[in-house]
Amino acid sequence: MDLTEFNALPAADAAEIVAVWAAIPVWVEAVVAARPFGSRKALADFADEQALLWGPDDLATALAHHPRIGERPTGASAEEAASRSEQAAMADAHESVASEIAQANADYELRFGRVFLIRAAGRSPLEMLTEARRRIDNDEASEVSEALGQLAEIAHLRLEASIETDPPHVTTHVLDAASGTPAAGVEVVLTAAPGGALVEVARGVTDADGRLGIGPGELSPGIYTVTFDTGGYFAQREVETFYPRVSITFTLREGKEGELVHHHVPLLLSPFSYSTYRGS
């Protein structure tokens, strides 16, 4: 799902999605109410900030929906599917390690009275076993803090898996007017001068269709320059050109309420002329 779709969902439908990230009703309500978000980063940052408010009661609520490490859920819900994916490494766990994890789960539950929670994604079974053994020596306050940190990491990863990466903030499309074809293989550099000194923001090369998304998904408002290596492009085709480089300077603005606006800067190119316009 992309961010635009998420922003437009009815509150109840959005809440179902957010609850998969972490089933903490107050947090879910806060994230849903804060829409629309201008970028996936803005959504993740807000969710992370709200997660800092979680306490022991929130941990208890969330743990009612989390399986034990090594006990992969078999249901068809989105949350169970996420847990299965996160615990995929357990499928290849050596029998002895799986047995020790089961014992560590039992020891932890006897010590703290709740399920051992850890971000399983990206961790091996042995790493999770080691962490379970280490954390069993925590005092209650320290362990609640660690468990909540793990819960926040799980929520963050599930959010990123649910919401597609933002499209590049700046895109271009280069067309070769002389040949009537897309200009593939044009090197493009995006620069800015926030403090007076020129800084490279990003660079890339146009694809077979002459297109390129350049720069991160979020850029600060300001004045930017996109420079095309037109000399290199024409040299490869053994075509003389009057313009070795074409630089287009434009203003990147915010939309309403700080919303990030996509900026498209196309280039219509020929050996002895070029034109551009504000694209969409």
Short mmCIF file of C-alpha atoms in Angstrom, two decimals:
data_model
loop_
_atom_site.label_atom_id
_atom_site.label_comp_id
_atom_site.label_asym_id
_atom_site.label_seq_id
_atom_site.Cartn_x
_atom_site.Cartn_y
_atom_site.Cartn_z
CA MET A 1 0.00 0.00 0.00
CA ASP A 2 1.32 3.45 -0.79
CA LEU A 3 1.08 6.39 1.58
CA THR A 4 -1.66 8.14 -0.41
CA GLU A 5 -3.91 5.10 -0.05
CA PHE A 6 -3.16 4.83 3.66
CA ASN A 7 -3.95 8.52 4.20
CA ALA A 8 -7.30 8.13 2.41
CA LEU A 9 -8.53 5.04 4.25
CA PRO A 10 -11.53 5.29 6.59
CA ALA A 11 -10.33 5.51 10.18
CA ALA A 12 -11.50 2.00 11.05
CA ASP A 13 -9.67 0.45 8.10
CA ALA A 14 -6.48 2.39 8.85
CA ALA A 15 -6.69 1.29 12.48
CA GLU A 16 -6.76 -2.37 11.42
CA ILE A 17 -3.49 -1.86 9.55
CA VAL A 18 -1.77 0.09 12.33
CA ALA A 19 -2.86 -2.47 14.95
CA VAL A 20 -0.80 -5.08 13.09
CA TRP A 21 2.28 -2.93 13.71
CA ALA A 22 1.55 -2.83 17.45
CA ALA A 23 -1.81 -3.68 19.02
CA ILE A 24 -1.86 -0.80 21.49
CA PRO A 25 -5.21 1.01 21.11
CA VAL A 26 -4.12 4.48 22.27
CA TRP A 27 -1.09 4.39 19.99
CA VAL A 28 -3.15 3.11 17.06
CA GLU A 29 -5.69 5.90 17.58
CA ALA A 30 -2.95 8.55 17.71
CA VAL A 31 -1.30 7.37 14.48
CA VAL A 32 -4.60 7.17 12.61
CA ALA A 33 -5.73 10.60 13.86
CA ALA A 34 -2.46 12.24 12.77
CA ARG A 35 -3.04 11.51 9.08
CA PRO A 36 -2.38 12.69 6.44
CA PHE A 37 1.37 12.21 6.49
CA GLY A 38 3.52 13.84 3.82
CA SER A 39 6.02 10.98 3.60
CA ARG A 40 6.65 7.49 4.91
CA LYS A 41 9.47 8.93 7.02
CA ALA A 42 7.08 11.42 8.61
CA LEU A 43 4.69 8.57 9.42
CA ALA A 44 7.48 6.41 10.88
CA ASP A 45 8.92 9.31 12.88
CA PHE A 46 5.52 10.10 14.39
CA ALA A 47 4.86 6.43 15.21
CA ASP A 48 8.31 6.11 16.81
CA GLU A 49 7.76 9.25 18.91
CA GLN A 50 4.42 7.98 20.16
CA ALA A 51 6.01 4.62 21.00
CA LEU A 52 8.27 6.42 23.49
CA LEU A 53 5.13 6.97 25.59
CA TRP A 54 4.48 3.26 26.03
CA GLY A 55 4.53 1.80 29.53
CA PRO A 56 4.10 -1.55 31.31
CA ASP A 57 0.34 -1.69 30.65
CA ASP A 58 0.91 -1.15 26.93
CA LEU A 59 3.46 -3.95 26.92
CA ALA A 60 0.97 -6.31 28.54
CA THR A 61 -1.68 -5.36 25.98
CA ALA A 62 0.63 -5.91 23.03
CA LEU A 63 1.98 -9.22 24.30
CA ALA A 64 -1.50 -10.70 24.19
CA HIS A 65 -1.04 -10.72 20.40
CA HIS A 66 2.55 -12.00 20.15
CA PRO A 67 3.48 -15.69 19.90
CA ARG A 68 6.43 -17.19 21.72
CA ILE A 69 9.71 -17.35 19.84
CA GLY A 70 9.73 -20.71 18.09
CA GLU A 71 5.95 -21.10 18.12
CA ARG A 72 5.00 -19.82 14.69
CA PRO A 73 1.29 -18.97 14.39
CA THR A 74 -0.77 -20.82 11.81
CA GLY A 75 -3.70 -18.40 11.44
CA ALA A 76 -4.54 -16.27 8.42
CA SER A 77 -4.61 -12.82 10.05
CA ALA A 78 -2.22 -10.08 8.94
CA GLU A 79 -0.56 -10.06 12.35
CA GLU A 80 0.01 -13.81 12.31
CA ALA A 81 1.42 -13.58 8.79
CA ALA A 82 3.83 -10.88 9.97
CA SER A 83 4.96 -13.05 12.89
CA ARG A 84 5.55 -16.02 10.60
CA SER A 85 7.68 -13.90 8.30
CA GLU A 86 9.68 -12.44 11.19
CA GLN A 87 10.36 -15.87 12.67
CA ALA A 88 11.31 -17.48 9.36
CA ALA A 89 14.82 -18.19 10.64
CA MET A 90 13.38 -20.54 13.28
CA ALA A 91 12.37 -22.97 10.54
CA ASP A 92 16.05 -23.80 10.04
CA ALA A 93 16.98 -23.82 13.73
CA HIS A 94 18.93 -26.86 14.90
CA GLU A 95 16.80 -29.13 17.05
CA SER A 96 18.98 -28.54 20.11
CA VAL A 97 18.79 -24.74 19.71
CA ALA A 98 15.01 -24.89 19.26
CA SER A 99 14.75 -26.97 22.44
CA GLU A 100 16.91 -24.51 24.37
CA ILE A 101 14.79 -21.59 23.13
CA ALA A 102 11.65 -23.36 24.36
CA GLN A 103 13.29 -23.78 27.78
CA ALA A 104 14.43 -20.15 27.78
CA ASN A 105 10.86 -19.07 27.01
CA ALA A 106 9.60 -21.08 29.98
CA ASP A 107 12.31 -19.72 32.31
CA TYR A 108 11.57 -16.17 31.22
CA GLU A 109 7.82 -16.54 31.75
CA LEU A 110 8.44 -17.98 35.22
CA ARG A 111 10.73 -15.04 36.02
CA PHE A 112 8.62 -12.19 34.61
CA GLY A 113 5.13 -13.61 34.14
CA ARG A 114 4.90 -12.70 30.45
CA VAL A 115 6.06 -13.87 27.04
CA PHE A 116 9.65 -13.13 26.01
CA LEU A 117 9.55 -10.50 23.28
CA ILE A 118 12.36 -9.83 20.84
CA ARG A 119 12.63 -8.49 17.30
CA ALA A 120 13.13 -11.78 15.47
CA ALA A 121 13.60 -10.27 12.01
CA GLY A 122 17.28 -10.22 11.10
CA ARG A 123 18.32 -12.38 14.04
CA SER A 124 19.45 -16.00 14.03
CA PRO A 125 17.96 -18.54 16.45
CA LEU A 126 21.24 -18.61 18.38
CA GLU A 127 21.23 -14.81 18.73
CA MET A 128 17.69 -14.90 20.10
CA LEU A 129 18.62 -17.65 22.55
CA THR A 130 21.61 -15.64 23.76
CA GLU A 131 19.42 -12.56 24.28
CA ALA A 132 16.79 -14.55 26.19
CA ARG A 133 19.45 -15.88 28.54
CA ARG A 134 20.95 -12.44 29.05
CA ARG A 135 17.69 -10.64 29.68
CA ILE A 136 16.46 -13.12 32.28
CA ASP A 137 18.93 -11.49 34.68
CA ASN A 138 17.36 -8.03 34.21
CA ASP A 139 15.40 -6.42 36.99
CA GLU A 140 11.73 -5.73 36.24
CA ALA A 141 12.14 -2.07 35.25
CA SER A 142 15.11 -2.74 32.97
CA GLU A 143 13.34 -5.64 31.31
CA VAL A 144 10.16 -3.67 30.69
CA SER A 145 12.31 -0.99 29.04
CA GLU A 146 14.11 -3.55 26.84
CA ALA A 147 10.88 -5.30 25.87
CA LEU A 148 9.23 -2.01 24.93
CA GLY A 149 12.26 -1.13 22.83
CA GLN A 150 11.94 -4.45 21.01
CA LEU A 151 8.22 -3.85 20.52
CA ALA A 152 8.97 -0.44 18.99
CA GLU A 153 11.50 -2.02 16.60
CA ILE A 154 8.95 -4.62 15.54
CA ALA A 155 6.34 -1.91 14.96
CA HIS A 156 8.77 0.16 12.91
CA LEU A 157 9.74 -2.76 10.67
CA ARG A 158 6.10 -3.78 10.16
CA LEU A 159 5.20 -0.20 9.24
CA GLU A 160 7.95 -0.12 6.63
CA ALA A 161 6.82 -3.47 5.26
CA SER A 162 3.21 -2.25 4.99
CA ILE A 163 3.75 1.19 3.43
CA GLU A 164 5.66 1.45 0.16
CA THR A 165 8.80 3.54 -0.05
CA ASP A 166 8.11 7.14 -1.01
CA PRO A 167 8.76 7.91 -4.67
CA PRO A 168 11.78 10.15 -5.28
CA HIS A 169 11.02 13.76 -4.51
CA VAL A 170 12.54 14.85 -7.81
CA THR A 171 12.15 13.02 -11.13
CA THR A 172 13.17 13.77 -14.69
CA HIS A 173 12.47 12.50 -18.18
CA VAL A 174 14.96 13.28 -20.96
CA LEU A 175 13.84 13.04 -24.58
CA ASP A 176 16.15 13.34 -27.58
CA ALA A 177 14.17 15.58 -29.95
CA ALA A 178 16.67 15.08 -32.77
CA SER A 179 16.19 11.32 -32.90
CA GLY A 180 12.67 11.22 -31.49
CA THR A 181 13.68 8.71 -28.82
CA PRO A 182 14.19 8.66 -25.03
CA ALA A 183 17.67 9.78 -24.02
CA ALA A 184 19.00 6.75 -22.17
CA GLY A 185 22.26 6.77 -20.23
CA VAL A 186 22.39 10.49 -19.43
CA GLU A 187 24.24 11.13 -16.18
CA VAL A 188 22.29 13.49 -13.91
CA VAL A 189 23.48 15.28 -10.76
CA LEU A 190 21.22 17.03 -8.24
CA THR A 191 22.89 19.79 -6.21
CA ALA A 192 21.93 22.46 -3.70
CA ALA A 193 23.69 25.35 -1.97
CA PRO A 194 22.02 25.56 1.46
CA GLY A 195 24.82 27.58 3.07
CA GLY A 196 26.29 29.10 -0.04
CA ALA A 197 28.58 26.17 -0.82
CA LEU A 198 27.49 23.78 -3.54
CA VAL A 199 26.58 20.33 -2.19
CA GLU A 200 25.84 17.22 -4.22
CA VAL A 201 22.52 15.73 -3.10
CA ALA A 202 22.32 12.75 -5.43
CA ARG A 203 23.26 11.45 -8.86
CA GLY A 204 22.02 8.83 -11.28
CA VAL A 205 21.65 7.78 -14.91
CA THR A 206 18.50 7.84 -17.02
CA ASP A 207 17.02 4.43 -17.83
CA ALA A 208 16.08 2.99 -21.23
CA ASP A 209 12.97 5.19 -21.23
CA GLY A 210 14.99 8.31 -20.44
CA ARG A 211 13.57 8.47 -16.90
CA LEU A 212 15.22 8.88 -13.52
CA GLY A 213 14.05 9.37 -9.97
CA ILE A 214 16.81 11.28 -8.23
CA GLY A 215 17.30 12.21 -4.62
CA PRO A 216 15.76 10.86 -1.44
CA GLY A 217 12.03 10.60 -0.80
CA GLU A 218 12.15 13.77 1.26
CA LEU A 219 14.05 16.98 0.56
CA SER A 220 13.94 20.30 2.39
CA PRO A 221 12.34 23.20 0.54
CA GLY A 222 14.86 25.36 -1.26
CA ILE A 223 16.65 26.03 -4.52
CA TYR A 224 18.13 23.04 -6.34
CA THR A 225 19.97 22.50 -9.62
CA VAL A 226 19.75 19.41 -11.77
CA THR A 227 22.65 19.09 -14.24
CA PHE A 228 22.58 16.78 -17.27
CA ASP A 229 25.78 15.51 -18.92
CA THR A 230 24.51 16.19 -22.41
CA GLY A 231 28.04 16.32 -23.83
CA GLY A 232 28.71 12.76 -22.71
CA TYR A 233 25.39 11.59 -24.09
CA PHE A 234 26.00 13.03 -27.56
CA ALA A 235 29.68 12.02 -27.59
CA GLN A 236 28.68 8.38 -27.23
CA ARG A 237 26.56 8.83 -30.35
CA GLU A 238 29.30 10.75 -32.19
CA VAL A 239 27.05 13.79 -32.46
CA GLU A 240 28.41 17.34 -32.09
CA THR A 241 26.60 19.47 -29.52
CA PHE A 242 26.76 23.10 -28.49
CA TYR A 243 25.83 22.27 -24.87
CA PRO A 244 28.27 20.02 -22.97
CA ARG A 245 26.07 20.34 -19.91
CA VAL A 246 22.56 21.55 -19.23
CA SER A 247 21.78 22.87 -15.76
CA ILE A 248 18.25 23.65 -14.65
CA THR A 249 17.75 25.52 -11.38
CA PHE A 250 14.34 25.30 -9.77
CA THR A 251 12.59 25.98 -6.48
CA LEU A 252 11.37 23.02 -4.48
CA ARG A 253 8.34 24.05 -2.46
CA GLU A 254 6.15 22.51 0.19
CA GLY A 255 2.46 21.92 -0.37
CA LYS A 256 -0.34 22.60 2.06
CA GLU A 257 0.37 21.81 5.72
CA GLY A 258 3.97 20.89 4.97
CA GLU A 259 3.04 18.13 2.52
CA LEU A 260 5.90 17.07 0.26
CA VAL A 261 5.20 17.88 -3.36
CA HIS A 262 6.62 15.77 -6.17
CA HIS A 263 8.74 17.86 -8.57
CA HIS A 264 9.22 16.67 -12.14
CA VAL A 265 11.92 18.43 -14.19
CA PRO A 266 11.89 17.08 -17.76
CA LEU A 267 14.36 17.96 -20.52
CA LEU A 268 13.66 18.06 -24.26
CA LEU A 269 17.09 17.87 -25.82
CA SER A 270 18.74 18.35 -29.21
CA PRO A 271 22.38 19.04 -30.15
CA PHE A 272 21.86 22.82 -30.46
CA SER A 273 18.84 23.58 -28.27
CA TYR A 274 16.93 22.37 -25.25
CA SER A 275 13.78 23.20 -23.34
CA THR A 276 12.22 22.33 -20.01
CA TYR A 277 9.01 22.92 -18.11
CA ARG A 278 7.34 22.21 -14.78
CA GLY A 279 6.17 18.64 -15.17
CA SER A 280 3.76 16.58 -13.12
#
